[in-house]
Coordinates of C-alpha atoms and ligand atoms in Angstrom, one line a residue:
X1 CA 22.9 -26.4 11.8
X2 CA 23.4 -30.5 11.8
X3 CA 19.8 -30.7 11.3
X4 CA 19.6 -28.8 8.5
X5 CA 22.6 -30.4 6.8
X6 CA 21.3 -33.9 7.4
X7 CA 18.1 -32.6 5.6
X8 CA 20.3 -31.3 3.2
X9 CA 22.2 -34.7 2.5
X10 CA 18.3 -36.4 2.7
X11 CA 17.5 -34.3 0.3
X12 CA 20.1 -34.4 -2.5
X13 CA 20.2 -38.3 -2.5
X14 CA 16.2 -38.2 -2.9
X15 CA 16.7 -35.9 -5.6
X16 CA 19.7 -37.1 -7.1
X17 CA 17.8 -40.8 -6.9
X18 CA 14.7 -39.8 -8.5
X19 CA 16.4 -38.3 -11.7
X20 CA 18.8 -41.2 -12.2
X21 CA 15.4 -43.4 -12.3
X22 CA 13.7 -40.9 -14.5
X23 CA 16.7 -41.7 -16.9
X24 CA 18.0 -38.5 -17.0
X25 CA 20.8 -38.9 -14.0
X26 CA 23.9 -37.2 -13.7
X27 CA 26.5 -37.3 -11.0
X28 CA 25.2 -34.6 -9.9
X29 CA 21.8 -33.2 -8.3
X30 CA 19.5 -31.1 -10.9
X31 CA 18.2 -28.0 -9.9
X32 CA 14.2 -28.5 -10.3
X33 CA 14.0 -25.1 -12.6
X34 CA 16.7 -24.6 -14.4
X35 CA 17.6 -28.1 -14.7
X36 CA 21.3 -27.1 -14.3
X37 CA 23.8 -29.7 -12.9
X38 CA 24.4 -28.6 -9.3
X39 CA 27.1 -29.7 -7.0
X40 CA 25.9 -30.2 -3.0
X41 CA 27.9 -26.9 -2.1
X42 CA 25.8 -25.1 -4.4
X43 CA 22.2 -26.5 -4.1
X44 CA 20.4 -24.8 -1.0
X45 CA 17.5 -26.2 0.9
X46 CA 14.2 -23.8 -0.6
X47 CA 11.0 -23.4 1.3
X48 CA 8.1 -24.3 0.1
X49 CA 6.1 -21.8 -0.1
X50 CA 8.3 -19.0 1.4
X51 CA 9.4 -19.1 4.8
X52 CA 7.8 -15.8 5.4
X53 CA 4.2 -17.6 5.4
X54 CA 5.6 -20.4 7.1
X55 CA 6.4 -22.8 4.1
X56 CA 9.0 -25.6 5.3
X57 CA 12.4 -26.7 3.4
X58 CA 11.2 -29.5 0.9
X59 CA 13.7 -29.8 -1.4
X60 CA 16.5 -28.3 -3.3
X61 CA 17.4 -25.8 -6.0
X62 CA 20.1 -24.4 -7.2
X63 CA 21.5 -21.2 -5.0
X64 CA 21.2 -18.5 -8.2
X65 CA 17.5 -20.0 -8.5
X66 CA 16.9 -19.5 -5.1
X67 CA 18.3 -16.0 -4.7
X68 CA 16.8 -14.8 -7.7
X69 CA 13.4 -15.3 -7.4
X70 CA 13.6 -14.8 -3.4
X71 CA 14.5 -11.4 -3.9
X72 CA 11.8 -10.9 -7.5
X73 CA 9.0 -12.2 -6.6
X74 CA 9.1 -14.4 -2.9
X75 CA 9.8 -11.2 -1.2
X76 CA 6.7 -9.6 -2.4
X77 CA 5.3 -12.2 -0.4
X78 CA 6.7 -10.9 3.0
X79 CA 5.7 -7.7 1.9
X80 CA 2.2 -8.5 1.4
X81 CA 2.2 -10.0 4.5
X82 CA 3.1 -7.0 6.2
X83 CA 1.0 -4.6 4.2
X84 CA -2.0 -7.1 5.1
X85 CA -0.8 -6.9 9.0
X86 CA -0.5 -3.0 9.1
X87 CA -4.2 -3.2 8.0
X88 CA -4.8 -5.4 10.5
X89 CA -2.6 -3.3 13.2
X90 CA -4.5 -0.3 11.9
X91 CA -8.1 -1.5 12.1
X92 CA -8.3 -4.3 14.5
X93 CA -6.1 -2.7 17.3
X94 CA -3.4 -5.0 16.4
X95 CA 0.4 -4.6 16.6
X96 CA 2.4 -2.8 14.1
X97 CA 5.5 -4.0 12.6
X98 CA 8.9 -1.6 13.5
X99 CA 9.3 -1.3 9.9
X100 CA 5.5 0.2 9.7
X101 CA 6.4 3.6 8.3
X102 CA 3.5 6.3 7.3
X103 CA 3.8 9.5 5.8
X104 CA 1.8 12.5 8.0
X105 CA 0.7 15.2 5.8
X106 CA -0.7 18.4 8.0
X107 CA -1.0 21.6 5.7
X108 CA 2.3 21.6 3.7
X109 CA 4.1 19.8 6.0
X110 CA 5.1 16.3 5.4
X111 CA 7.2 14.0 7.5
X112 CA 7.8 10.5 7.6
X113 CA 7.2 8.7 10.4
X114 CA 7.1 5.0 12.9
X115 CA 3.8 4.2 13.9
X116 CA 3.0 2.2 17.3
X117 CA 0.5 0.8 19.7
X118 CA 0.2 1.6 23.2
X119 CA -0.1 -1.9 24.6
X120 CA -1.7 -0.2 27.5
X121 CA -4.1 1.8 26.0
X122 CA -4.4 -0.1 22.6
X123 CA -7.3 2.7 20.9
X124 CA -4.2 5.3 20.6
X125 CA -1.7 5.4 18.3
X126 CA 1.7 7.1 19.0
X127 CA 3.8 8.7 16.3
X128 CA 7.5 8.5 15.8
X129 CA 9.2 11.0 13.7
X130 CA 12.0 9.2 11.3
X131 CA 14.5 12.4 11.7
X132 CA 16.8 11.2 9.1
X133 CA 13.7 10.7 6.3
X134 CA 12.1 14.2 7.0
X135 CA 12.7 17.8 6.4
X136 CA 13.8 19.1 9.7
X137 CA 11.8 22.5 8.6
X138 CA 8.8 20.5 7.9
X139 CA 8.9 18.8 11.3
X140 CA 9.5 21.8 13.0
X141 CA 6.6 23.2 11.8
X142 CA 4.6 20.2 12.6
X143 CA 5.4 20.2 16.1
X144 CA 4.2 24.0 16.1
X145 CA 1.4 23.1 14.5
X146 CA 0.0 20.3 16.7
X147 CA 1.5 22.1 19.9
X148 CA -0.9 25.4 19.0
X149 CA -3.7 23.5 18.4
X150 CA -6.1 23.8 21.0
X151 CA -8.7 20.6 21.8
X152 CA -12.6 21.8 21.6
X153 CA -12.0 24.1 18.8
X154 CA -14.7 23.8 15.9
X155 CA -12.3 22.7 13.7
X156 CA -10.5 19.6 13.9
X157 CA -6.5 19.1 13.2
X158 CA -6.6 17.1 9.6
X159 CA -3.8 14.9 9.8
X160 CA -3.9 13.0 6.8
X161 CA -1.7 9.4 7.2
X162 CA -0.5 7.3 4.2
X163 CA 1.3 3.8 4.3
X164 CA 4.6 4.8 2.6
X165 CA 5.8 2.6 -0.3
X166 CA 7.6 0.0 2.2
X167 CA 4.1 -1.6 2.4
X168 CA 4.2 -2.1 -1.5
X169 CA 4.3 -4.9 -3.1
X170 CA 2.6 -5.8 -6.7
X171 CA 0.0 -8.6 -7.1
X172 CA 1.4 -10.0 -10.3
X173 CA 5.0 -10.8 -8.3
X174 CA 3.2 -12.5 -5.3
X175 CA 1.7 -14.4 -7.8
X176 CA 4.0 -15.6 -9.6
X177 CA 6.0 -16.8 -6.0
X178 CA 3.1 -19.0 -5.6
X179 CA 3.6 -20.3 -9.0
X180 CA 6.8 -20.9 -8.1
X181 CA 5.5 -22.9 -4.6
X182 CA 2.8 -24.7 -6.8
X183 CA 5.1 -25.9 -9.4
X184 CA 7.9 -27.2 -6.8
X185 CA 5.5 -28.9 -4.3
X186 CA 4.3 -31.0 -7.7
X187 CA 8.5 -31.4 -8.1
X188 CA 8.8 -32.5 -5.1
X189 CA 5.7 -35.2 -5.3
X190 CA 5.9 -36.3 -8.9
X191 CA 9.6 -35.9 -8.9
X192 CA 11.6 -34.8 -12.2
X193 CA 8.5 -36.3 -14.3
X194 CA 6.7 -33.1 -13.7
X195 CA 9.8 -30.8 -13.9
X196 CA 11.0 -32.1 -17.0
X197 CA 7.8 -32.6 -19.1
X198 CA 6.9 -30.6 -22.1
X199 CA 3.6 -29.5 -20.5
X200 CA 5.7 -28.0 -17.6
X201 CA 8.3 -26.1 -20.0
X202 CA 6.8 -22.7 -20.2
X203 CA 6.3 -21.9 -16.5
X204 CA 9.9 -23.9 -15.8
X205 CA 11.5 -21.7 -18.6
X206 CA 9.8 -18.2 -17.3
X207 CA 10.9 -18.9 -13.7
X208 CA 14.4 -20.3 -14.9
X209 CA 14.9 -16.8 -16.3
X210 CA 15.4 -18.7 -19.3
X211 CA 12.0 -17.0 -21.4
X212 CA 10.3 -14.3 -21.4
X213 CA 7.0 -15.5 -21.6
X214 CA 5.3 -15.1 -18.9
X215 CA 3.0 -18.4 -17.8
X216 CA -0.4 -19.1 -18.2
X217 CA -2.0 -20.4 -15.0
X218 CA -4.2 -19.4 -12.4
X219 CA -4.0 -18.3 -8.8
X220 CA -7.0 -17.7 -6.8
X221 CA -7.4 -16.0 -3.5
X222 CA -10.1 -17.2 -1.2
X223 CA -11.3 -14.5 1.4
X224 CA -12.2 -17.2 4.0
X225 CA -9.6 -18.8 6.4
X226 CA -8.5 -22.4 5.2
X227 CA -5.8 -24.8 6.7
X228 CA -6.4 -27.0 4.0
X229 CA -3.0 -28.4 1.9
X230 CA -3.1 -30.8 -1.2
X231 CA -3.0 -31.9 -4.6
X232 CA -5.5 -32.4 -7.1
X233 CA -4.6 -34.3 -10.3
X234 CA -6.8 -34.1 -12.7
X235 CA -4.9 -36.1 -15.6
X236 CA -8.6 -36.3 -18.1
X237 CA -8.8 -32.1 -17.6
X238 CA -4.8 -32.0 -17.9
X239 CA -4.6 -30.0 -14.5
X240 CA -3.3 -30.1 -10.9
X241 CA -5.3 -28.0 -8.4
X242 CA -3.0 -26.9 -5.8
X243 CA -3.8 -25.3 -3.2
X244 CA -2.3 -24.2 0.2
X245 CA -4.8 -22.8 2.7
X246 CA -6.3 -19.5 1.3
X247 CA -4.4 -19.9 -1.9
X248 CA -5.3 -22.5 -5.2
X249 CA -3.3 -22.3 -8.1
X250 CA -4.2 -24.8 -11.2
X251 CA -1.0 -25.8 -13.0
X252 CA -0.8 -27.7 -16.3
X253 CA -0.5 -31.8 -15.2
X254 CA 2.6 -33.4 -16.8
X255 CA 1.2 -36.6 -18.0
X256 CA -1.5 -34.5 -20.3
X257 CA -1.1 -32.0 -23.4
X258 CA -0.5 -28.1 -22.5
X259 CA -3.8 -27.9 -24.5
X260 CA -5.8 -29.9 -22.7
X261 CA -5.0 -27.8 -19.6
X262 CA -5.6 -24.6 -21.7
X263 CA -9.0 -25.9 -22.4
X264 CA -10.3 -27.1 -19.2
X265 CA -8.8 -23.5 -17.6
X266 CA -11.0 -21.5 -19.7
X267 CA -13.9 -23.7 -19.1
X268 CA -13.1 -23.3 -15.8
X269 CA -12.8 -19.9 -15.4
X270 CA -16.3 -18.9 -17.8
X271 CA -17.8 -21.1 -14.9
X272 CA -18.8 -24.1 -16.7
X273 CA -19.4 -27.2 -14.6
X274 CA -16.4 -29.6 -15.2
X275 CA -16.6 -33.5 -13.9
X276 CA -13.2 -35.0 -13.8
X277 CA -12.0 -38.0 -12.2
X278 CA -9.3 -36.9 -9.8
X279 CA -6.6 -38.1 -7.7
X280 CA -5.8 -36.1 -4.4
X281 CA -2.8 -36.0 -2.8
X282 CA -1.4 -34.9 0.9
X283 CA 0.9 -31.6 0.8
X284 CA 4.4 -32.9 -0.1
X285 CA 6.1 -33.0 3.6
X286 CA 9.6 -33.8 1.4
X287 CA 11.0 -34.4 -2.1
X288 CA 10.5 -37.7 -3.2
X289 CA 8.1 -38.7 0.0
X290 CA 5.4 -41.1 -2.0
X291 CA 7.5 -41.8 -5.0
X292 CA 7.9 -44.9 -5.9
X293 CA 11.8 -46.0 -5.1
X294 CA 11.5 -44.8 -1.9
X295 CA 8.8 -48.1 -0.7
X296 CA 10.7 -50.7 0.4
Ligands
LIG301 ZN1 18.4 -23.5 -10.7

């Protein structure tokens, strides 16, 4: 726990430094998307991008920032993490997750159960009925079922298997966490500058809970493996590339015109070639890590 607090006090002075020289200081630290004044009790150390994928604590926001879009869209996250590892379990003789549930389906009956992997004899999959999720008369008759089937009959027991709605999770919300990531790792390496400019005000506002509006950016998937982390600033096409291994999300660059970044998004996406002169930038490791106050 000291470690964390000492990152905690690093943190809030690097923050609380960097908006005082971006003239907009306050006694107190600002919380990077809702801009509200937050006292040191309140502001909580946020991962970047969620813990779940093994983001690291890079700076602060405010504790009703955090919660709420941990639990609306972050968590999505986890989830798609463990829909993508029950594939994974399922196909690749993996392991599954104890929270792995499937619905068995055989004739009428329907039960709910855990689904595991025999370490020993990883080609077979063992079952575990969820008593308290299933109709006991259901299971019953499953267990007659499977008991009076005999192997090397003609016709094969049809067990059909579906991944119950604990492995859901909707695309739109895991997108928007990494919009969230995107936009605070460019918080936490252009400091307030990028939070508070005009360009930034739409996707700040949205994830603020403050509009409605939902923002207009871009977050692309890349099927292959990457362990590559930066920035991209692209100030003449009015965009940051930023990716984070599989993930690239282009945000709107906060010394540019929203419009400029509109522009060069569409004329990225119809697949036109674009030549820009761009700046690239290690992952941010920390708030405040290359800005300038912090060289001495
Ligand atoms: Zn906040």
């Amino acid at each position: 726990m000291r470690g964390k607090g000492k990152l905690k006090e690093k943190l809030y002075e690097a923050q609380h430094n960097n908006s005082v020289a971006s003239g907009i200081g306050s006694d107190l630290l600002l919380c990077p998307i809702c801009l509200q004044e937050t006292p040191f009790n309140d502001a909580t150390l946020e991962h970047v991008p969620p813990e779940s994928i093994g983001g690291r604590e890079i700076l602060l926001t405010c504790k009703p920032c955090n919660n709420r879009l941990g639990a609306k869209y972050d968590s999505h996250v986890a989830r798609k993490i463990r829909f993508d590892g029950f594939g994974e379990a399922l196909f690749k003789n993996g392991q599954f997750h104890e929270r792995d549930v499937v619905t068995l389906e055989l004739g009428e009956s329907r039960m709910l159960a855990q689904i595991k992997r025999d370490p020993e004899e990883p080609d077979r999959i063992a079952f575990k009925v969820i008593g308290k999720n299933s109709n006991p008369v259901d299971v019953a008759s499953f267990r007659q079922q499977t008991k009076d089937y005999k192997h090397g009959r003609d016709e094969p027991l049809k067990i059909n298997m579906t991944a119950s709605r604990e492995a859901s999770f909707i695309h739109k919300n895991v997108d928007l966490s990494w919009v969230k990531s995107t936009y605070l790792a460019c918080c936490a390496l252009f400091g307030y500058s990028y939070a508070m400019s005009p360009s930034l005000e739409t996707i700040r506002a949205f994830l603020a809970g403050q509009s409605d509006q939902l923002p207009i950016c871009k977050v692309i998937r890349e099927p292959v493996v990457s362990d590559h982390r930066f920035i991209m600033h692209a100030q003449d096409l009015g965009l940051m590339l930023v990716k984070y291994e599989a993930v690239s999300v282009f945000l709107p660059c906060h010394k540019s015109s929203v419009d400029r970044f509109y522009e060069s998004l569409e004329e990225l996406i119809s697949g036109a070639r674009v030549n820009s002169e761009a700046t690239f930038y290690e992952w941010p490791e920390r708030f405040g890590q290359g800005l300038f106050w912090e060289v001495k």
